CSV table of C-alpha atoms and ligand atoms in Angstrom, one decimal:
chain,number,residue,atom,x,y,z
A,1,MET,CA,5.2,-13.9,-13.7
A,2,THR,CA,6.3,-10.5,-14.9
A,3,VAL,CA,7.7,-7.5,-13.1
A,4,ARG,CA,5.3,-4.8,-14.2
A,5,GLU,CA,5.9,-1.1,-14.6
A,6,ILE,CA,4.8,0.9,-11.5
A,7,LEU,CA,3.0,4.1,-12.4
A,8,LYS,CA,4.4,7.3,-10.9
A,9,MET,CA,2.6,10.2,-9.3
A,10,GLY,CA,1.4,12.5,-12.1
A,11,ASP,CA,-0.1,9.6,-14.1
A,12,PRO,CA,-3.9,10.2,-14.2
A,13,ARG,CA,-4.5,6.4,-13.8
A,14,LEU,CA,-3.4,6.8,-10.2
A,15,LEU,CA,-6.3,9.2,-9.5
A,16,ARG,CA,-9.1,6.9,-10.5
A,17,ILE,CA,-11.7,5.3,-8.3
A,18,ALA,CA,-11.1,1.5,-8.6
A,19,GLU,CA,-13.8,-0.9,-9.7
A,20,PRO,CA,-15.0,-3.7,-7.4
A,21,VAL,CA,-13.8,-7.2,-8.3
A,22,THR,CA,-16.7,-9.4,-9.3
A,23,GLU,CA,-15.1,-12.6,-10.4
A,24,PHE,CA,-12.7,-14.6,-8.3
A,25,ASP,CA,-9.9,-17.1,-8.8
A,26,THR,CA,-9.9,-16.6,-12.6
A,27,PRO,CA,-6.7,-17.2,-14.7
A,28,ALA,CA,-6.5,-13.4,-15.2
A,29,MET,CA,-6.7,-12.7,-11.5
A,30,ARG,CA,-4.1,-15.4,-10.7
A,31,ARG,CA,-1.8,-13.8,-13.2
A,32,LEU,CA,-2.4,-10.3,-11.9
A,33,ILE,CA,-1.7,-11.3,-8.3
A,34,ALA,CA,1.5,-13.2,-9.3
A,35,ASP,CA,2.7,-10.2,-11.2
A,36,MET,CA,1.9,-7.9,-8.3
A,37,PHE,CA,3.9,-10.0,-5.9
A,38,GLU,CA,6.8,-10.3,-8.3
A,39,THR,CA,6.7,-6.5,-8.9
A,40,MET,CA,6.5,-5.7,-5.1
A,41,HIS,CA,9.3,-8.1,-4.2
A,42,ALA,CA,11.5,-6.8,-7.0
A,43,VAL,CA,11.6,-3.3,-5.4
A,44,ASN,CA,11.3,-4.5,-1.7
A,45,GLY,CA,7.9,-2.9,-1.3
A,46,ALA,CA,5.7,-3.5,1.7
A,47,GLY,CA,2.5,-3.2,-0.4
A,48,LEU,CA,1.2,-2.6,-3.8
A,49,ALA,CA,-2.3,-1.7,-5.2
A,50,ALA,CA,-3.5,-2.9,-8.6
A,51,PRO,CA,-4.0,0.7,-9.8
A,52,GLN,CA,-0.3,1.2,-9.4
A,53,ILE,CA,0.3,-1.1,-12.3
A,54,GLY,CA,-2.6,0.4,-14.2
A,55,VAL,CA,-5.2,-2.1,-13.3
A,56,ASN,CA,-8.3,-0.3,-12.0
A,57,LEU,CA,-9.5,-2.9,-9.6
A,58,GLN,CA,-10.1,-2.9,-5.8
A,59,LEU,CA,-7.2,-5.3,-5.1
A,60,VAL,CA,-4.2,-4.7,-2.9
A,61,ILE,CA,-1.4,-6.9,-1.6
A,62,TYR,CA,0.9,-6.3,1.3
A,63,GLY,CA,3.1,-8.0,3.8
A,64,SER,CA,6.3,-6.8,5.5
A,65,ARG,CA,8.1,-10.0,6.5
A,66,ASN,CA,11.9,-9.5,6.5
A,67,ASN,CA,11.6,-6.2,4.6
A,68,ALA,CA,15.0,-4.6,4.2
A,69,ARG,CA,13.3,-1.3,3.7
A,70,TYR,CA,11.5,-1.4,7.0
A,71,PRO,CA,13.8,-3.4,9.3
A,72,GLU,CA,12.2,-2.0,12.4
A,73,ALA,CA,8.6,-2.6,11.3
A,74,PRO,CA,6.6,-5.4,13.0
A,75,GLU,CA,5.5,-8.2,10.7
A,76,VAL,CA,2.4,-7.9,8.7
A,77,PRO,CA,1.0,-11.1,7.3
A,78,GLU,CA,1.2,-11.5,3.5
A,79,THR,CA,-2.3,-10.6,2.4
A,80,ILE,CA,-4.3,-10.3,-0.8
A,81,LEU,CA,-7.2,-8.0,0.1
A,82,ILE,CA,-10.1,-7.4,-2.4
A,83,ASN,CA,-13.0,-5.0,-2.2
A,84,PRO,CA,-11.9,-3.7,1.2
A,85,VAL,CA,-14.0,-1.6,3.6
A,86,LEU,CA,-12.1,0.2,6.4
A,87,THR,CA,-13.7,1.4,9.7
A,88,PRO,CA,-11.7,3.3,12.3
A,89,LEU,CA,-12.0,1.8,15.8
A,90,SER,CA,-11.3,5.0,17.7
A,91,ASP,CA,-10.6,8.7,17.0
A,92,GLU,CA,-6.9,8.2,17.7
A,93,VAL,CA,-4.7,9.5,14.9
A,94,VAL,CA,-1.0,8.8,14.8
A,95,GLU,CA,1.7,10.2,12.6
A,96,ASN,CA,4.6,8.3,11.0
A,97,TRP,CA,6.8,8.3,8.0
A,98,GLU,CA,5.6,6.8,4.7
A,99,GLY,CA,7.0,6.2,1.3
A,100,CYS,CA,5.3,4.9,-1.9
A,101,LEU,CA,6.6,3.0,-4.9
A,102,SER,CA,4.7,5.5,-7.1
A,103,VAL,CA,6.5,8.4,-5.4
A,104,PRO,CA,10.1,7.2,-5.5
A,105,GLY,CA,12.8,8.8,-3.5
A,106,LEU,CA,10.6,10.7,-1.1
A,107,ARG,CA,9.2,10.2,2.4
A,108,GLY,CA,6.6,12.2,4.4
A,109,VAL,CA,4.9,12.1,7.7
A,110,VAL,CA,1.2,11.1,7.3
A,111,PRO,CA,-1.5,11.1,9.9
A,112,ARG,CA,-3.5,7.8,10.0
A,113,TRP,CA,-6.0,6.1,12.2
A,114,HIS,CA,-4.2,4.2,14.9
A,115,ALA,CA,-6.7,1.2,15.0
A,116,LEU,CA,-9.2,0.0,12.5
A,117,HIS,CA,-11.4,-2.8,11.4
A,118,TYR,CA,-11.1,-4.0,7.9
A,119,GLU,CA,-13.1,-6.4,5.8
A,120,GLY,CA,-12.9,-7.7,2.3
A,121,VAL,CA,-12.3,-10.9,0.5
A,122,ASP,CA,-9.3,-12.8,-0.7
A,123,GLN,CA,-8.6,-14.1,-4.2
A,124,PHE,CA,-11.1,-17.0,-3.7
A,125,GLY,CA,-13.8,-14.7,-2.4
A,126,ALA,CA,-13.3,-15.9,1.2
A,127,VAL,CA,-14.0,-13.2,3.8
A,128,ILE,CA,-11.1,-11.4,5.5
A,129,SER,CA,-12.1,-9.6,8.7
A,130,ARG,CA,-9.4,-8.1,11.0
A,131,ASP,CA,-8.9,-5.6,13.8
A,132,VAL,CA,-5.4,-4.1,13.5
A,133,ASP,CA,-3.4,-1.2,14.7
A,134,GLY,CA,0.0,0.5,14.3
A,135,PHE,CA,2.0,-0.4,11.3
A,136,HIS,CA,-0.4,-3.0,10.0
A,137,ALA,CA,-3.2,-0.4,10.1
A,138,ARG,CA,-1.0,2.2,8.4
A,139,VAL,CA,-0.1,-0.2,5.5
A,140,VAL,CA,-3.7,-1.0,4.9
A,141,GLN,CA,-4.8,2.6,4.9
A,142,HIS,CA,-2.0,3.5,2.5
A,143,GLU,CA,-2.7,0.7,0.1
A,144,CYS,CA,-6.5,1.2,0.2
A,145,ASP,CA,-6.0,4.9,-0.5
A,146,HIS,CA,-4.7,3.9,-3.9
A,147,LEU,CA,-8.2,2.5,-4.6
A,148,ILE,CA,-9.7,5.9,-4.2
A,149,GLY,CA,-7.1,7.8,-6.2
A,150,VAL,CA,-5.3,9.1,-3.1
A,151,LEU,CA,-1.5,9.2,-2.9
A,152,TYR,CA,0.1,9.7,0.5
A,153,PRO,CA,1.5,13.2,-0.3
A,154,MET,CA,-2.2,14.3,-0.6
A,155,ARG,CA,-2.5,13.5,3.1
A,156,VAL,CA,0.6,15.2,4.3
A,157,THR,CA,-0.3,18.1,6.7
A,158,ASP,CA,3.2,19.3,7.6
A,159,PHE,CA,5.5,19.8,4.6
A,160,SER,CA,8.4,20.5,6.9
A,161,ARG,CA,8.4,16.7,7.3
A,162,PHE,CA,8.3,15.7,3.6
A,163,GLY,CA,11.4,15.4,1.5
A,164,TYR,CA,14.0,13.2,-0.1
A,165,THR,CA,14.8,9.9,1.5
A,166,SER,CA,18.5,10.4,0.8
A,167,VAL,CA,18.5,13.6,2.8
A,168,LEU,CA,16.0,12.7,5.6
A,169,PHE,CA,17.4,9.2,6.1
A,170,PRO,CA,20.9,9.0,4.7
A,171,GLU,CA,21.4,5.6,6.3
A,172,LEU,CA,18.9,4.3,3.8
A,173,GLU,CA,20.9,5.5,0.9
A,174,GLY,CA,21.0,3.2,-2.1
A,175,ASP,CA,17.4,2.3,-1.3
A,176,GLU,CA,16.2,4.5,-4.1
A,177,ASP,CA,13.2,2.6,-5.2
A,178,ASP,CA,11.3,3.5,-2.1
B,1,NI,NI1,1.8,3.6,-2.3
């Protein structure tokens, strides 16, 4: 396993539409997923999308168990989600703070669907189908946005609530990797 370089906002590879995965449980995929978990854990991330390490595939991982960066966040099961399709379950939109490993040092308030249904497959091609809300729904929306070339600052509607983590949340100082 290898900690991979996380691309930062401004890199055109973060703006691509990711390709669907067509082969499952291959050695290359196992290596990719292992590298993604190692990379995410190395920076205490709650999620990571393959395009963030320059791999243009519809594959995201997430999970927030015991995450020092989000101590108040409810647990989200560790998940490998491939070829996802998201469908909101209501019109309700909620706002909350987000950061991104590709946008280090910054946080912003982002409106997201409160509740959604998502479907996809895991690394073996087995179906994943869940109804979720709150933080879980937010994490999935954030990660899946990376598959359509969208970074969270592109969804910020109120730039008075966007800024440096060290200024907005000084208690999180030292947590510079975001
Ligand atoms: Ni992100």
